[in-house]
PDB file of C-alpha atoms in Angstrom:
ATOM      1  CA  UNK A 113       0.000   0.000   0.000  1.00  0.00           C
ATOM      2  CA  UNK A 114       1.173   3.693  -0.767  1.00  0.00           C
ATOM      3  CA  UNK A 115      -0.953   5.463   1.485  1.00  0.00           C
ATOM      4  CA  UNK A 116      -2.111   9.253   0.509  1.00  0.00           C
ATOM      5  CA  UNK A 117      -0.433  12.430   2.040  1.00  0.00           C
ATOM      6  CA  UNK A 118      -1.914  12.133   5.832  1.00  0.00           C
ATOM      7  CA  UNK A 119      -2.207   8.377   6.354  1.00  0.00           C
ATOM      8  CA  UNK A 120      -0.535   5.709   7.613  1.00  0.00           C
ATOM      9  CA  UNK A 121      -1.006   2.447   7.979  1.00  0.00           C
ATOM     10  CA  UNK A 122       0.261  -1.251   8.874  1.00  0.00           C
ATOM     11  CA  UNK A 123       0.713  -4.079  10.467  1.00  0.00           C
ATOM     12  CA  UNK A 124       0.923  -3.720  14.213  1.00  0.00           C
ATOM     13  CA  UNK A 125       3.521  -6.307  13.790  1.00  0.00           C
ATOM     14  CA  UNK A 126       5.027  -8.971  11.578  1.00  0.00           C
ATOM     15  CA  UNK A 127       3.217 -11.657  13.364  1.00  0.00           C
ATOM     16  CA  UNK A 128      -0.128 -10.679  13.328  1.00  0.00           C
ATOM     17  CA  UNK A 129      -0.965  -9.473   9.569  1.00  0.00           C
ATOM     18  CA  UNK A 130      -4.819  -9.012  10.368  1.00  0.00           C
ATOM     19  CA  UNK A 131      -4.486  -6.421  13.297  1.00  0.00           C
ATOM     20  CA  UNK A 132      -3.220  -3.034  11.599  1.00  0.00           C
ATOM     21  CA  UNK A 133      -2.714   0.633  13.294  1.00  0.00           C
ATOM     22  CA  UNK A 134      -3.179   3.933  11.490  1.00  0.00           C
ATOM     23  CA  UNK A 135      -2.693   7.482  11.965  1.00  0.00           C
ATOM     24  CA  UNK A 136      -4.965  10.071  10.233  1.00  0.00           C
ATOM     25  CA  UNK A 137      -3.955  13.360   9.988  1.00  0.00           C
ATOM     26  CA  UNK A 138      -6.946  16.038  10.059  1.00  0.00           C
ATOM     27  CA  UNK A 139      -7.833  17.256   6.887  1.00  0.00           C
ATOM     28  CA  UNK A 140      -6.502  20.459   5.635  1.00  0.00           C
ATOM     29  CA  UNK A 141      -8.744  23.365   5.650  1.00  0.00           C
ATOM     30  CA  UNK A 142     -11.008  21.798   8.636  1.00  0.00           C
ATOM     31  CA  UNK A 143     -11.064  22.076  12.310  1.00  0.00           C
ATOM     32  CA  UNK A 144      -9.410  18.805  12.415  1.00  0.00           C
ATOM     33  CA  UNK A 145      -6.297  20.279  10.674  1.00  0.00           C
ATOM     34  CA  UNK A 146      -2.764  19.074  12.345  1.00  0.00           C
ATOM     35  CA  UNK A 147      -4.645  16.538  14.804  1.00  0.00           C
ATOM     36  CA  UNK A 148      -3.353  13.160  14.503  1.00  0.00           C
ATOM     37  CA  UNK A 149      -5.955  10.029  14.706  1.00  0.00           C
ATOM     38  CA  UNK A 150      -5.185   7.147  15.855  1.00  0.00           C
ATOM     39  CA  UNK A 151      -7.157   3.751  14.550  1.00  0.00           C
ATOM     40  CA  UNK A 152      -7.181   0.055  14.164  1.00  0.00           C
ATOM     41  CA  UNK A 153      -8.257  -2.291  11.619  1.00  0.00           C
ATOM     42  CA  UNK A 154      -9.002  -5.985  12.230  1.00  0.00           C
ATOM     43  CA  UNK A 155      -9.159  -8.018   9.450  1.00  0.00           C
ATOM     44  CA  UNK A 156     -11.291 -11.019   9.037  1.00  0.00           C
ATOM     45  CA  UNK A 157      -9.678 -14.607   8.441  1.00  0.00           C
ATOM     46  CA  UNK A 158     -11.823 -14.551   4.961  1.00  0.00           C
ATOM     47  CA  UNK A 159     -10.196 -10.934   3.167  1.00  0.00           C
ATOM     48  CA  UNK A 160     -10.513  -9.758   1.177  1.00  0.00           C
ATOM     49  CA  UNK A 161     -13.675 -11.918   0.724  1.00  0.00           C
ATOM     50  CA  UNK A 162     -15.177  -9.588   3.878  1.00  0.00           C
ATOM     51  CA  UNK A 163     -13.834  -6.290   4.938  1.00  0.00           C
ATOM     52  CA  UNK A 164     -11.877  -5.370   8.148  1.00  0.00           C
ATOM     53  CA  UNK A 165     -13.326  -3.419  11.071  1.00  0.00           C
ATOM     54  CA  UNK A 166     -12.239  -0.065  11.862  1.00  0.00           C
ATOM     55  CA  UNK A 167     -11.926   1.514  15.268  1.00  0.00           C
ATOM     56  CA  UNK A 168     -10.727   5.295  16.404  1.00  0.00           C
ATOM     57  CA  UNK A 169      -8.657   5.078  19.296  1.00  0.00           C
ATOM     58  CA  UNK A 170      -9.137   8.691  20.606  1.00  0.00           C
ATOM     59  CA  UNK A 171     -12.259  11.406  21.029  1.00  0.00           C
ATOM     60  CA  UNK A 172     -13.422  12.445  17.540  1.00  0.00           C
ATOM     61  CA  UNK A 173     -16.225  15.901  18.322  1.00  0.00           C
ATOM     62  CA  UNK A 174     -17.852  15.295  14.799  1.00  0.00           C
ATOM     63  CA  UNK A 175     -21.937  15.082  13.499  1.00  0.00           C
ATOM     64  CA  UNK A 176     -21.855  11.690  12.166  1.00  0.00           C
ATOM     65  CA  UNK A 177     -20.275  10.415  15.608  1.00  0.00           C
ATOM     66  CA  UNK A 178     -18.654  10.758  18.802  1.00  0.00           C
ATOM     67  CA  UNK A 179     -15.780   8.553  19.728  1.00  0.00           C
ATOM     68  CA  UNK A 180     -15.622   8.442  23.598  1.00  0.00           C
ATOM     69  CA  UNK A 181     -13.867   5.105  24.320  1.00  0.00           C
ATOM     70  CA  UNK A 182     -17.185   4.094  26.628  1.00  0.00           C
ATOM     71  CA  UNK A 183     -18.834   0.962  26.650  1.00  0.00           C
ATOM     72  CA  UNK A 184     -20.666  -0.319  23.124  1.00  0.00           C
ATOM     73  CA  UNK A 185     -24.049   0.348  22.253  1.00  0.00           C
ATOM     74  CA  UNK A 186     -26.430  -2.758  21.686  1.00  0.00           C
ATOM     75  CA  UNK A 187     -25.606  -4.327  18.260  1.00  0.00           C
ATOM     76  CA  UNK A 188     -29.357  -2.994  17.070  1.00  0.00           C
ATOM     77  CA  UNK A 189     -28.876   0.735  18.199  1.00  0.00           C
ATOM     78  CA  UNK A 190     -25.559   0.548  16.932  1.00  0.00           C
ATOM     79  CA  UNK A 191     -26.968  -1.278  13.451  1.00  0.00           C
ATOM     80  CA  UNK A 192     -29.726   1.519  13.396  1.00  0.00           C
ATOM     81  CA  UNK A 193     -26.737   4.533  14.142  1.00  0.00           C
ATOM     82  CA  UNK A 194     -24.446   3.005  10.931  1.00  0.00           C
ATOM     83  CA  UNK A 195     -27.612   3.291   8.506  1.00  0.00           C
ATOM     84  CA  UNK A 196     -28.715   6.723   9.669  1.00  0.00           C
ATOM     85  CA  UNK A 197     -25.384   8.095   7.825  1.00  0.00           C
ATOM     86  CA  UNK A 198     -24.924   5.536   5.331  1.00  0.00           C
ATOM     87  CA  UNK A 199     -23.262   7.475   2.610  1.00  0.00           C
ATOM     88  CA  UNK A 200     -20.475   9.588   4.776  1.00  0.00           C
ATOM     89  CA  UNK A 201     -20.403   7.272   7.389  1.00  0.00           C
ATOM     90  CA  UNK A 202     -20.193   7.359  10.866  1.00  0.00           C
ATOM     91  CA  UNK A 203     -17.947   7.108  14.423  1.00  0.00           C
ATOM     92  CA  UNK A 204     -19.877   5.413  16.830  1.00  0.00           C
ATOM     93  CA  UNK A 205     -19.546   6.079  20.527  1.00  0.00           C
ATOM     94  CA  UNK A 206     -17.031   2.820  21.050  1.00  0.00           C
ATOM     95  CA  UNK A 207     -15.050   4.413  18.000  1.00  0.00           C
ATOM     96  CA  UNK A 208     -16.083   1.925  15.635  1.00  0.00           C
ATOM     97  CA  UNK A 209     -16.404   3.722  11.972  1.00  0.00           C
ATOM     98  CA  UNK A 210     -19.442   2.743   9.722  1.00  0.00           C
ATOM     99  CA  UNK A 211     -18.706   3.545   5.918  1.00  0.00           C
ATOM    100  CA  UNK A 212     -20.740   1.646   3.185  1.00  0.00           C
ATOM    101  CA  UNK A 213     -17.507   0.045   1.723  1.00  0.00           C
ATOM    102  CA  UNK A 214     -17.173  -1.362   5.088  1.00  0.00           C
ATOM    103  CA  UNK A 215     -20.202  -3.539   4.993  1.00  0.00           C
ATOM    104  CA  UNK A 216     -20.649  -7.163   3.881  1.00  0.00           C
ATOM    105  CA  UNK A 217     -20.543  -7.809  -0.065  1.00  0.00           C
ATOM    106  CA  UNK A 218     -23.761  -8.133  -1.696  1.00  0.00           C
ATOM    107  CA  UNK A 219     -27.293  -6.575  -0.998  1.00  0.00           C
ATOM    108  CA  UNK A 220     -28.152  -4.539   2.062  1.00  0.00           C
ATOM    109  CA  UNK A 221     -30.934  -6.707   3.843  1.00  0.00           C
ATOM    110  CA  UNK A 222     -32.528  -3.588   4.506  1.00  0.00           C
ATOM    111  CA  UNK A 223     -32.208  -1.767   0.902  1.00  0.00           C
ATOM    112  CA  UNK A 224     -30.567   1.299   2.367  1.00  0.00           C
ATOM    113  CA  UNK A 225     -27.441   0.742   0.055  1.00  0.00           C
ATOM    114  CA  UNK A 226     -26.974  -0.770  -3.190  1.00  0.00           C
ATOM    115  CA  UNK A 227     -24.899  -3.336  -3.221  1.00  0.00           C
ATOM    116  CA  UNK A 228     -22.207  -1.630  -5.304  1.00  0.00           C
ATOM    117  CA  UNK A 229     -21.632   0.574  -2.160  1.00  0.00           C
ATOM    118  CA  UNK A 230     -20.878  -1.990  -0.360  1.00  0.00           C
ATOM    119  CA  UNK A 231     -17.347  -3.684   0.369  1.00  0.00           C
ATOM    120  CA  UNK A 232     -15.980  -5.597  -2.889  1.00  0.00           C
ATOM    121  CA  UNK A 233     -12.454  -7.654  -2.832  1.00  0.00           C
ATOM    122  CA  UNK A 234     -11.260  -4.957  -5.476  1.00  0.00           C
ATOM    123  CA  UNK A 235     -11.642  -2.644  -2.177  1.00  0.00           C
ATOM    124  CA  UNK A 236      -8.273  -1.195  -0.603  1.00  0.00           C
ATOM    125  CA  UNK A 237      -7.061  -0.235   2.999  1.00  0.00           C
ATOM    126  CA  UNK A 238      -6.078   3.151   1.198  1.00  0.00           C
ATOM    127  CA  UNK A 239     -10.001   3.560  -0.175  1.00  0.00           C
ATOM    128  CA  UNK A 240     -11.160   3.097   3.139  1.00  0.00           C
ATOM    129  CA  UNK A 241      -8.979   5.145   4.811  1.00  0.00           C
ATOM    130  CA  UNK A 242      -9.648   8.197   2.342  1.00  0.00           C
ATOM    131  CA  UNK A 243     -13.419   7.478   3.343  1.00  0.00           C
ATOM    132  CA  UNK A 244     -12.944   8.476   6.602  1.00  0.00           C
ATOM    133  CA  UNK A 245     -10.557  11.469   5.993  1.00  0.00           C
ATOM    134  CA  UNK A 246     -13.341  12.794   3.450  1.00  0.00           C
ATOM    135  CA  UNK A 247     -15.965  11.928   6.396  1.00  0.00           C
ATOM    136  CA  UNK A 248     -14.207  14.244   8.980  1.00  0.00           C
ATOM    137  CA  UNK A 249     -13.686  16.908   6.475  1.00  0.00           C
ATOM    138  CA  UNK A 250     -17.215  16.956   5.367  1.00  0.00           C
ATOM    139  CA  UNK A 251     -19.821  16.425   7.900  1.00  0.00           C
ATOM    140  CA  UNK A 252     -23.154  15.545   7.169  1.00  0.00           C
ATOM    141  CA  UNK A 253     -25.297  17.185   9.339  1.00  0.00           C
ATOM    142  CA  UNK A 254     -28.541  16.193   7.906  1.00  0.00           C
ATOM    143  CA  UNK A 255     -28.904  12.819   8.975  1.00  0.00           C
ATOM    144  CA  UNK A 256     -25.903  12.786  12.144  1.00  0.00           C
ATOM    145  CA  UNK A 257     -25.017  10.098  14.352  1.00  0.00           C
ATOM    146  CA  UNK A 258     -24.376  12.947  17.199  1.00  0.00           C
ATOM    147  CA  UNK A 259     -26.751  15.121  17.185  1.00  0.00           C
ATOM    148  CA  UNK A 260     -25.252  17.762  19.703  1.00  0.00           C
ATOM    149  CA  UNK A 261     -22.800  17.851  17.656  1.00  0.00           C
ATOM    150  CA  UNK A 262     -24.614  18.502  14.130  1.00  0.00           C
ATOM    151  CA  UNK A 263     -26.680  21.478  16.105  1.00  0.00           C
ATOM    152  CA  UNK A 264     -23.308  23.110  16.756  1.00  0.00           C
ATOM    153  CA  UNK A 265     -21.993  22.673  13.516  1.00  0.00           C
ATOM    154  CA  UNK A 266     -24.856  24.304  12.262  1.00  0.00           C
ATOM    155  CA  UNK A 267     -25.911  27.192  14.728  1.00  0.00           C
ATOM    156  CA  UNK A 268     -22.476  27.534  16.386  1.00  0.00           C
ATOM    157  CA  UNK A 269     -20.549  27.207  14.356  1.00  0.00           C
ATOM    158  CA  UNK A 270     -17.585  28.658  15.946  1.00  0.00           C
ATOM    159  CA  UNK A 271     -17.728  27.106  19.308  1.00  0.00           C
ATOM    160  CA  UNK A 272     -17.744  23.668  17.174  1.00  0.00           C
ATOM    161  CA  UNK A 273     -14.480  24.572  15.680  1.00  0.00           C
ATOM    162  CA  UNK A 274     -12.941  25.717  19.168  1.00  0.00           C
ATOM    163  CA  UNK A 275     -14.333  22.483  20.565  1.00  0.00           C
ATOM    164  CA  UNK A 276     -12.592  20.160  17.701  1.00  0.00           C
ATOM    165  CA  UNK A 277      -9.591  22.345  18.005  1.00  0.00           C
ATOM    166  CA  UNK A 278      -9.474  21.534  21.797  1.00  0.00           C
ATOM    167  CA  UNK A 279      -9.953  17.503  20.765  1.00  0.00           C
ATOM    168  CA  UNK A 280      -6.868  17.926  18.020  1.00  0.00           C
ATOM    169  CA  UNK A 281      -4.986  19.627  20.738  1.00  0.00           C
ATOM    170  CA  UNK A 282      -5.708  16.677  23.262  1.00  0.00           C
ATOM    171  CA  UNK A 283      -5.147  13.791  20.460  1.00  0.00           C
ATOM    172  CA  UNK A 284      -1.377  15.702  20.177  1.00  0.00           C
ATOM    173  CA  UNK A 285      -1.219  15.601  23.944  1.00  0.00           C
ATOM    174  CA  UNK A 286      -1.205  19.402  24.547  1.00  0.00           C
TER     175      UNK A 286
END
């Protein structure tokens, strides 16, 4: 993998190929700008049949999801979070990520994707990664997984930036 300017990514180490670490730098041009955010993606024993699971390690402040490192939500709550922002995706409050490319193959049980927005072999760690970069740098604040936070980013929006700002400031352990 060549990853794009503000990602990287690998194996945690040489013994383990299916647990991998990345860093995402915040976009440019966003509130997020010069945090660094760290993740993890576990791969299933079947790739690239299936796709890996994705995990922020640290407090994202975003509209489609909060990453506080509490306990997980119920598998159905969570289920219904991911397909309230199907198309940008989603951070839920255990830091789990929910993109469409990081579904199952084939057709969405419950028709809220087609299935070619779903994850395919031909799929790459880089795509996915770029899905969340484009995610944090453009919120979608019409359907959001955090809804405090989508109300900021819409009526405040400067206290949202100084809030992110603090969160970018914490991830670089300022």
């Amino acid at each position: 993998m060549s990853p794009p300017d503000g990602i990287t990514a690998g194996p945690i180490n040489e013994d383990d190929l299916f647990s991998w670490e990345a860093l995402i730098q915040g976009p440019e041009g966003t509130p997020f700008e010069g945090g660094i955010f760290p993740a993890e993606l576990k791969f299933p024993k079947d790739y690239p049949l299936n796709p890996p699971k994705m995990k922020f390690l640290g407090e994202i402040w975003h509209p489609n999801g909060m990453c506080l490192r509490i306990s997980a939500l119920p598998a159905d709550l969570e289920e219904m979070w991911c397909y309230a922002d199907i198309r940008l995706g989603a951070v839920y409050p255990n830091g789990e990520v929910c993109i469409s490319i990081l579904h199952p193959p084939g057709d969405d049980p419950n028709h809220y994707e087609q299935a070619s927005e779903r994850w395919s072999p031909i799929q790459s760690v880089e795509k996915i990664l770029i899905s969340v970069m484009s995610m944090l740098a453009e919120p979608n604040d019409e359907s959001p997984a955090n809804v405090e936070a989508a109300k900021m980013w819409r009526e405040e929006r400067a206290e949202f930036e100084r809030r992110v700002r603090g969160g970018v400031r914490r991830s670089l352990g300022l």
